[in-house]
Amino acid sequence: MRAVCYLGDRSVAVENVPDPVLPGPDGVIVAISATAICGSDLHIYHGGLGAPGTRLGHECIGTVVEAGPAVSGVRVGDRVLVSAVIGCGHCDPCRRGDPVLCAQGATAAFGTTLELPGAQAEFIAVPAADLFVRRIPDGVRDDDAVLLTDVLATGYLGASMADITPGATVAIFGLGPVGLMALACAQLFGPAQIFAVDLVPERLARAAAMGASPIDATGGDAVAQIVDATKGRGVDAAIEAVGHDQTVLDAVGVLASGGTASVIGVNLSSGLPYPMGLAFLKRLTLRAAFASVPMTWPALFPLLQSGALTLPEIFTHRLSLDDAARGYDLFDRRLDGCGKVLFSL
Ligand SMILES: [Zn+2]
Ligand SMILES: [Zn+2]
């Protein structure tokens, strides 16, 4: 089969690799019909993280073509989505859809190691399919099903951890695909105003079109602009979808007394100079988490089916999988207004 392989610094290619085999009696093989590039794929693409030969990708939908005898939740022929992140599939957290907290320490994302080949390919092998693969519900669009495999789950987590109450003010730092998903999900909680912060004009325009108040951060004064706009008060909730220390500090620094900052941008920093005095005196809350994707599906499926949650058009570029190298280059350098790339097969 064809699969997108990381070759080394800023280089990917579609290569012929062996077809996957069933990963045990609880696993399935999915024939992939659509698969996206994620910002976190770029961490590998930029070099230094993944081993050359890593088969990339973790956001896909497709059709089950083979299922082990212990699989009961999906059948051959079902149209399915696949969680970007999986765990051991046996422990209590995995069983409740929370593989990020896998008690066996087996948390893993597809397409990040040689051991767990990725989703930018013709087929993918998924273990513990009853936990990590789900039939695409009627009324959920294919594009939205792809987003449900990672970025929508992450954006929803960001919004739900931010303690947004009706009438609240919210700030979102970072308007890439995850930030825009967080914006759409924040609106479910009834805030009065959402400030949307980024450096890129197209992203600010997209957030404005979704009803947010755009804040251009190019002058480095995003927090001051929001504090001014709220007459010195700050916001009740801030969502950080960038993954930099400075934007975490901005998310905390922009909070009103009693506010909550919710960090979903990947950040493994050990040297963040947390403003302890501010947090102590203003009674602030900081939450940070990596999304356990399947745990968000019971809320997100009905929200999408009913139309209570509508998502903006996120995929700016639709390419054939054979154009993977061009897709990565477009997405990496944000050429041609590229926001997110979807490959179809
Ligand atoms: Zn992703
Ligand atoms: Zn587990």
Coordinates of N, CA and C in Angstrom, one line a residue, residues 40-232:
S40 N 0.6 19.0 14.7 CA 1.6 18.2 15.4 C 2.4 17.3 14.5
D41 N 1.9 17.0 13.2 CA 2.7 16.3 12.3 C 3.9 17.1 11.9
L42 N 3.7 18.5 12.0 CA 4.8 19.3 11.6 C 6.0 19.3 12.6
H43 N 5.7 18.9 13.9 CA 6.8 18.7 14.8 C 7.8 17.7 14.4
I44 N 7.2 16.6 13.8 CA 8.1 15.6 13.2 C 8.7 16.1 11.9
Y45 N 7.9 16.7 11.1 CA 8.4 17.2 9.8 C 9.6 18.1 9.9
H46 N 9.6 18.9 11.0 CA 10.6 19.9 11.2 C 11.9 19.2 11.6
G47 N 11.9 17.9 11.9 CA 13.2 17.2 12.2 C 13.4 17.1 13.7
G48 N 14.2 16.1 14.1 CA 14.7 16.0 15.5 C 13.8 15.2 16.4
L49 N 12.5 15.0 16.0 CA 11.6 14.2 16.9 C 11.4 12.8 16.5
G50 N 11.0 12.6 15.2 CA 10.6 11.2 14.8 C 11.8 10.6 14.0
A51 N 11.8 9.3 14.0 CA 12.8 8.6 13.3 C 12.5 8.6 11.8
P52 N 13.5 8.7 10.9 CA 13.2 8.6 9.5 C 12.6 7.2 9.2
G53 N 11.6 7.2 8.3 CA 10.8 6.0 8.1 C 9.5 6.0 8.8
T54 N 9.3 6.9 9.8 CA 8.0 7.0 10.5 C 6.9 7.3 9.5
R55 N 5.8 6.5 9.6 CA 4.7 6.7 8.7 C 3.7 7.6 9.4
L56 N 3.5 8.8 8.8 CA 2.9 9.9 9.5 C 1.4 9.9 9.5
G57 N 0.8 10.7 10.3 CA -0.7 10.9 10.3 C -1.4 10.3 11.5
H58 N -2.4 11.0 12.0 CA -3.2 10.4 13.1 C -4.7 10.9 13.0
E59 N -5.1 11.5 11.8 CA -6.5 11.9 11.7 C -7.1 11.3 10.5
C60 N -7.9 10.3 10.6 CA -8.5 9.6 9.4 C -9.9 9.0 9.7
I61 N -10.6 8.9 8.6 CA -11.8 8.1 8.5 C -11.7 7.1 7.4
G62 N -12.6 6.1 7.4 CA -12.6 5.1 6.3 C -13.6 4.0 6.6
T63 N -13.3 2.9 6.0 CA -14.2 1.8 6.0 C -13.5 0.5 6.6
V64 N -14.2 -0.1 7.5 CA -13.6 -1.3 8.1 C -13.6 -2.4 7.0
V65 N -12.4 -3.0 6.8 CA -12.2 -4.1 5.8 C -11.9 -5.4 6.4
E66 N -11.5 -5.4 7.7 CA -11.2 -6.6 8.4 C -11.4 -6.4 9.9
A67 N -12.0 -7.3 10.6 CA -12.2 -7.1 12.0 C -11.9 -8.4 12.7
G68 N -11.2 -8.3 13.9 CA -10.9 -9.5 14.6 C -12.1 -10.1 15.3
P69 N -12.0 -11.4 15.7 CA -13.2 -12.1 16.3 C -13.7 -11.4 17.6
A70 N -12.9 -10.7 18.3 CA -13.3 -10.1 19.6 C -13.9 -8.7 19.4
V71 N -14.0 -8.2 18.2 CA -14.6 -6.9 18.0 C -16.1 -7.0 17.9
S72 N -16.8 -6.2 18.7 CA -18.2 -6.2 18.6 C -18.9 -4.9 18.2
G73 N -18.1 -3.8 18.4 CA -18.7 -2.5 18.1 C -18.8 -2.0 16.7
V74 N -18.0 -2.5 15.8 CA -18.0 -2.2 14.4 C -17.9 -3.5 13.6
R75 N -18.3 -3.4 12.3 CA -18.2 -4.6 11.5 C -17.6 -4.2 10.1
V76 N -17.2 -5.2 9.4 CA -16.7 -5.0 8.1 C -17.7 -4.3 7.3
G77 N -17.3 -3.2 6.6 CA -18.2 -2.4 5.8 C -18.7 -1.1 6.5
D78 N -18.5 -1.0 7.8 CA -18.9 0.2 8.5 C -18.0 1.4 8.1
R79 N -18.6 2.5 8.0 CA -17.8 3.8 7.8 C -17.4 4.3 9.3
V80 N -16.2 4.5 9.5 CA -15.7 4.7 10.9 C -14.8 5.9 10.9
L81 N -14.6 6.4 12.2 CA -13.5 7.3 12.5 C -12.6 6.7 13.5
V82 N -11.4 7.1 13.5 CA -10.4 6.4 14.4 C -9.8 7.5 15.3
S83 N -9.8 7.2 16.6 CA -9.1 8.1 17.6 C -7.7 8.3 17.2
A84 N -7.2 9.6 17.3 CA -5.7 9.8 17.0 C -4.9 9.2 18.1
V85 N -5.4 9.1 19.3 CA -4.7 8.6 20.5 C -5.3 7.3 21.0
I86 N -4.4 6.4 21.3 CA -4.9 5.1 21.9 C -4.1 4.8 23.1
G87 N -4.5 3.7 23.8 CA -3.8 3.3 25.0 C -3.8 1.8 25.0
C88 N -3.5 1.1 26.1 CA -3.4 -0.3 26.2 C -4.7 -1.0 25.7
G89 N -5.8 -0.4 26.0 CA -7.1 -1.0 25.6 C -7.7 -1.9 26.7
H90 N -7.0 -2.0 27.8 CA -7.5 -3.0 28.8 C -7.7 -2.3 30.2
C91 N -7.0 -1.3 30.5 CA -7.1 -0.7 31.9 C -8.4 0.1 32.0
D92 N -8.6 0.5 33.3 CA -9.9 1.3 33.5 C -9.9 2.6 32.7
P93 N -8.9 3.4 32.8 CA -9.0 4.7 32.0 C -9.3 4.4 30.5
C94 N -8.5 3.4 29.9 CA -8.8 3.1 28.5 C -10.2 2.7 28.3
R95 N -10.8 1.9 29.2 CA -12.1 1.4 29.0 C -13.2 2.5 29.1
R96 N -12.8 3.6 29.8 CA -13.8 4.7 29.9 C -13.5 5.8 28.8
G97 N -12.7 5.4 27.8 CA -12.4 6.3 26.7 C -11.3 7.4 27.0
D98 N -10.5 7.1 28.0 CA -9.5 8.1 28.4 C -8.1 7.6 28.3
P99 N -7.7 7.2 27.0 CA -6.4 6.6 26.8 C -5.2 7.5 27.2
V100 N -5.4 8.8 27.3 CA -4.3 9.7 27.7 C -3.8 9.3 29.1
L101 N -4.7 8.8 30.0 CA -4.4 8.4 31.3 C -4.2 6.9 31.5
C102 N -3.9 6.2 30.4 CA -3.7 4.8 30.4 C -2.8 4.3 31.5
A103 N -3.4 3.4 32.3 CA -2.7 3.0 33.6 C -1.4 2.2 33.2
Q104 N -1.4 1.6 32.0 CA -0.2 0.9 31.6 C 0.9 1.8 30.9
G105 N 0.6 3.1 30.9 CA 1.6 4.0 30.3 C 1.7 3.7 28.8
A106 N 0.6 3.2 28.2 CA 0.7 2.8 26.7 C 0.1 3.9 25.8
T107 N -0.1 5.1 26.4 CA -0.7 6.2 25.6 C 0.2 6.4 24.3
A108 N -0.4 6.5 23.2 CA 0.4 6.7 22.0 C -0.5 7.3 20.9
A109 N 0.1 8.1 20.0 CA -0.6 8.7 18.9 C -0.1 8.0 17.6
F110 N -1.0 7.7 16.7 CA -0.6 7.1 15.4 C 0.3 8.0 14.7
G111 N 1.2 7.4 14.0 CA 2.1 8.2 13.1 C 3.2 9.0 13.8
T112 N 3.5 8.6 15.0 CA 4.6 9.4 15.7 C 5.8 8.5 16.0
T113 N 5.6 7.2 15.9 CA 6.8 6.3 16.1 C 6.8 5.2 15.0
L114 N 7.9 4.5 14.9 CA 7.9 3.4 13.9 C 7.0 2.3 14.3
E115 N 6.7 2.1 15.6 CA 5.8 1.0 16.1 C 4.4 1.2 15.8
L116 N 3.9 2.4 15.6 CA 2.5 2.7 15.4 C 2.3 3.5 14.1
P117 N 2.3 2.8 13.0 CA 2.2 3.4 11.7 C 1.0 4.3 11.6
G118 N 1.1 5.4 10.8 CA 0.2 6.5 10.8 C -1.0 6.3 9.8
A119 N -1.8 7.4 9.8 CA -3.1 7.4 9.1 C -3.0 8.0 7.7
Q120 N -1.9 8.6 7.3 CA -1.8 9.1 6.0 C -1.3 7.9 5.1
A121 N -2.2 7.0 4.8 CA -1.9 5.8 4.1 C -3.2 5.2 3.6
E122 N -3.1 4.1 2.8 CA -4.3 3.5 2.3 C -5.0 2.7 3.4
F123 N -4.3 2.1 4.3 CA -4.9 1.3 5.4 C -4.2 1.6 6.7
I124 N -5.0 1.4 7.8 CA -4.4 1.5 9.1 C -4.9 0.4 10.0
A125 N -4.0 -0.1 10.8 CA -4.4 -1.2 11.8 C -4.6 -0.5 13.1
V126 N -5.8 -0.8 13.7 CA -6.2 -0.2 15.0 C -6.4 -1.3 16.0
P127 N -5.7 -1.3 17.1 CA -6.0 -2.3 18.2 C -7.1 -1.8 19.0
A128 N -7.7 -2.7 19.8 CA -8.8 -2.3 20.8 C -9.8 -1.5 20.1
A129 N -10.3 -2.0 19.0 CA -11.2 -1.2 18.1 C -12.5 -0.8 18.8
D130 N -13.0 -1.6 19.7 CA -14.2 -1.2 20.4 C -14.1 0.1 21.2
L131 N -12.8 0.4 21.6 CA -12.6 1.6 22.3 C -12.2 2.8 21.4
F132 N -11.4 2.5 20.4 CA -10.8 3.6 19.6 C -11.3 3.8 18.2
V133 N -12.3 3.0 17.8 CA -12.9 3.1 16.5 C -14.4 3.2 16.7
R134 N -15.1 4.1 16.0 CA -16.5 4.2 16.2 C -17.2 4.4 14.8
R135 N -18.3 3.9 14.6 CA -19.1 4.1 13.4 C -19.4 5.6 13.3
I136 N -19.3 6.2 12.1 CA -19.7 7.6 11.9 C -21.2 7.7 12.0
P137 N -21.7 8.4 13.0 CA -23.2 8.5 13.1 C -23.8 9.1 12.0
D138 N -25.1 8.7 11.7 CA -25.9 9.4 10.6 C -25.9 10.9 11.0
G139 N -25.9 11.7 9.9 CA -26.0 13.1 10.1 C -24.7 13.8 10.5
V140 N -23.6 13.1 10.6 CA -22.3 13.7 10.8 C -21.5 13.7 9.5
R141 N -21.2 14.9 9.0 CA -20.5 15.0 7.7 C -19.1 14.4 7.8
D142 N -18.6 13.9 6.7 CA -17.3 13.3 6.6 C -16.2 14.2 7.1
D143 N -16.2 15.5 6.7 CA -15.2 16.4 7.1 C -15.2 16.6 8.6
D144 N -16.4 16.6 9.2 CA -16.5 16.8 10.7 C -16.0 15.5 11.4
A145 N -16.3 14.4 10.7 CA -15.8 13.1 11.3 C -14.3 13.1 11.4
V146 N -13.6 13.6 10.4 CA -12.1 13.7 10.4 C -11.7 14.7 11.6
L147 N -12.4 15.8 11.7 CA -12.1 16.7 12.8 C -12.3 16.1 14.2
L148 N -13.3 15.1 14.3 CA -13.6 14.4 15.5 C -12.4 13.5 16.0
T149 N -11.5 13.2 15.1 CA -10.5 12.2 15.4 C -9.4 12.9 16.2
D150 N -9.4 14.3 16.2 CA -8.3 15.0 17.0 C -8.7 16.4 17.3
V151 N -8.7 17.3 16.3 CA -8.7 18.7 16.6 C -10.0 19.2 17.2
L152 N -11.1 18.6 16.8 CA -12.4 19.1 17.4 C -12.4 18.6 18.8
A153 N -12.0 17.3 19.1 CA -12.0 16.8 20.4 C -11.1 17.7 21.3
T154 N -10.0 18.1 20.8 CA -9.1 19.0 21.6 C -9.7 20.4 21.8
G155 N -10.3 20.9 20.8 CA -10.9 22.2 21.0 C -12.1 22.2 22.0
Y156 N -12.8 21.1 21.9 CA -14.0 20.9 22.8 C -13.5 20.8 24.3
L157 N -12.4 20.0 24.4 CA -11.8 19.9 25.8 C -11.4 21.3 26.3
G158 N -10.7 22.0 25.4 CA -10.3 23.4 25.8 C -11.4 24.2 26.3
A159 N -12.5 24.2 25.5 CA -13.7 25.0 25.9 C -14.3 24.5 27.2
S160 N -14.4 23.1 27.3 CA -15.1 22.6 28.5 C -14.3 22.7 29.8
M161 N -12.9 22.8 29.7 CA -12.1 23.0 30.9 C -12.0 24.5 31.3
A162 N -12.6 25.4 30.5 CA -12.4 26.8 30.8 C -13.5 27.4 31.7
D163 N -14.4 26.6 32.1 CA -15.5 27.1 33.1 C -16.2 28.3 32.5
I164 N -16.6 28.2 31.2 CA -17.3 29.4 30.6 C -18.8 29.3 31.0
T165 N -19.3 30.4 31.5 CA -20.7 30.5 31.9 C -21.4 31.5 31.0
P166 N -22.8 31.4 31.0 CA -23.5 32.3 30.1 C -23.2 33.8 30.5
G167 N -22.9 34.6 29.5 CA -22.6 36.0 29.7 C -21.1 36.2 29.9
A168 N -20.3 35.2 30.0 CA -18.9 35.4 30.3 C -18.1 36.0 29.1
T169 N -16.9 36.5 29.4 CA -16.0 36.9 28.4 C -14.9 35.9 28.3
V170 N -14.4 35.7 27.1 CA -13.4 34.6 26.8 C -12.4 35.2 25.9
A171 N -11.1 34.7 26.1 CA -10.1 35.0 25.1 C -9.5 33.7 24.6
I172 N -9.3 33.6 23.3 CA -8.6 32.4 22.7 C -7.3 32.8 22.1
F173 N -6.2 32.2 22.5 CA -4.9 32.5 22.0 C -4.6 31.4 21.0
G174 N -4.4 31.8 19.7 CA -4.0 30.8 18.7 C -5.3 30.4 17.9
L175 N -5.3 30.7 16.6 CA -6.5 30.5 15.8 C -6.2 29.5 14.6
G176 N -5.3 28.6 14.9 CA -5.1 27.5 13.9 C -6.3 26.6 14.0
P177 N -6.3 25.4 13.3 CA -7.5 24.6 13.4 C -8.0 24.3 14.8
V178 N -7.1 24.0 15.7 CA -7.6 23.7 17.1 C -8.2 24.9 17.7
G179 N -7.6 26.1 17.6 CA -8.1 27.3 18.1 C -9.5 27.6 17.6
L180 N -9.7 27.4 16.3 CA -11.0 27.6 15.7 C -12.1 26.6 16.2
M181 N -11.6 25.4 16.4 CA -12.5 24.4 17.0 C -12.9 24.8 18.4
A182 N -11.9 25.3 19.2 CA -12.2 25.8 20.5 C -13.2 27.0 20.5
L183 N -13.0 27.8 19.5 CA -13.9 29.0 19.4 C -15.3 28.5 19.1
A184 N -15.5 27.6 18.2 CA -16.8 27.0 17.9 C -17.4 26.4 19.2
C185 N -16.6 25.7 19.9 CA -17.1 25.0 21.1 C -17.4 25.9 22.3
A186 N -16.5 27.0 22.4 CA -16.8 27.9 23.5 C -18.1 28.6 23.3
Q187 N -18.6 28.7 22.1 CA -19.9 29.4 21.8 C -21.0 28.5 22.4
L188 N -20.8 27.2 22.5 CA -21.8 26.3 23.1 C -22.2 26.7 24.5
F189 N -21.3 27.4 25.2 CA -21.5 27.7 26.6 C -22.1 29.1 26.9
G190 N -22.4 29.8 25.8 CA -23.1 31.0 25.9 C -22.4 32.3 26.4
P191 N -21.1 32.4 26.0 CA -20.4 33.6 26.4 C -20.9 34.9 25.7
A192 N -20.7 36.0 26.3 CA -21.2 37.3 25.8 C -20.2 37.7 24.7
Q193 N -18.9 37.5 24.9 CA -17.9 38.0 23.9 C -16.7 37.1 24.0
I194 N -16.1 36.8 22.8 CA -14.9 36.0 22.7 C -13.9 36.9 21.9
F195 N -12.8 37.1 22.5 CA -11.6 37.7 21.9 C -10.8 36.6 21.3
A196 N -10.4 36.8 20.0 CA -9.6 35.8 19.3 C -8.3 36.4 18.9
V197 N -7.2 35.8 19.4 CA -5.9 36.3 19.2 C -5.0 35.5 18.3
D198 N -4.4 36.2 17.3 CA -3.4 35.5 16.5 C -2.6 36.6 15.8
L199 N -1.6 36.1 15.0 CA -0.7 37.0 14.3 C -1.1 37.1 12.8
V200 N -1.9 36.0 12.3 CA -2.1 35.9 10.9 C -3.4 36.5 10.5
P201 N -3.4 37.4 9.5 CA -4.6 38.1 9.1 C -5.7 37.2 8.7
E202 N -5.4 36.1 7.9 CA -6.5 35.2 7.4 C -7.2 34.5 8.6
R203 N -6.4 34.1 9.6 CA -6.9 33.5 10.8 C -7.8 34.4 11.6
L204 N -7.4 35.7 11.7 CA -8.2 36.6 12.5 C -9.5 36.9 11.7
A205 N -9.5 36.9 10.4 CA -10.7 37.1 9.6 C -11.6 36.0 9.8
R206 N -11.1 34.7 9.8 CA -12.0 33.6 10.0 C -12.7 33.6 11.4
A207 N -11.9 34.0 12.4 CA -12.5 34.1 13.7 C -13.6 35.1 13.8
A208 N -13.3 36.3 13.1 CA -14.3 37.4 13.1 C -15.5 36.9 12.4
A209 N -15.4 36.1 11.3 CA -16.5 35.6 10.6 C -17.4 34.7 11.5
M210 N -16.7 34.1 12.5 CA -17.4 33.2 13.4 C -18.0 34.0 14.6
G211 N -17.9 35.3 14.6 CA -18.5 36.1 15.6 C -17.6 36.6 16.7
A212 N -16.3 36.3 16.6 CA -15.4 36.7 17.7 C -14.8 38.1 17.4
S213 N -14.3 38.7 18.4 CA -13.6 40.0 18.3 C -12.1 39.8 18.0
P214 N -11.6 40.0 16.8 CA -10.2 39.7 16.5 C -9.2 40.6 17.2
I215 N -8.1 40.0 17.7 CA -7.1 40.8 18.4 C -5.8 40.5 17.7
D216 N -5.2 41.4 17.0 CA -4.0 41.2 16.3 C -2.8 41.3 17.2
A217 N -2.1 40.2 17.4 CA -1.0 40.1 18.4 C 0.4 40.5 17.8
T218 N 0.4 41.0 16.6 CA 1.7 41.3 16.0 C 2.5 42.4 16.8
G219 N 1.8 43.3 17.5 CA 2.5 44.3 18.3 C 3.0 43.8 19.7
G220 N 2.6 42.5 20.0 CA 3.0 42.0 21.3 C 2.2 42.5 22.5
D221 N 1.1 43.2 22.1 CA 0.3 43.8 23.2 C -1.2 43.2 23.3
A222 N -1.3 41.9 22.9 CA -2.7 41.4 22.9 C -3.3 41.5 24.2
V223 N -2.6 41.2 25.3 CA -3.2 41.2 26.6 C -3.7 42.6 27.0
A224 N -2.8 43.6 26.6 CA -3.2 45.0 26.9 C -4.5 45.4 26.1
Q225 N -4.5 44.9 24.9 CA -5.7 45.3 24.0 C -7.0 44.7 24.7
I226 N -6.9 43.5 25.2 CA -8.1 42.8 25.7 C -8.5 43.5 27.1
V227 N -7.4 43.8 27.9 CA -7.7 44.5 29.2 C -8.4 45.8 28.9
D228 N -7.9 46.5 27.9 CA -8.5 47.8 27.5 C -10.0 47.6 27.1
A229 N -10.2 46.6 26.2 CA -11.5 46.4 25.7 C -12.5 45.9 26.8
T230 N -12.0 45.4 27.9 CA -12.9 45.0 29.0 C -12.8 46.0 30.1
K231 N -12.4 47.2 29.8 CA -12.3 48.3 30.8 C -11.5 48.0 32.0
G232 N -10.4 47.3 31.8 CA -9.4 46.9 32.8 C -9.7 45.6 33.6

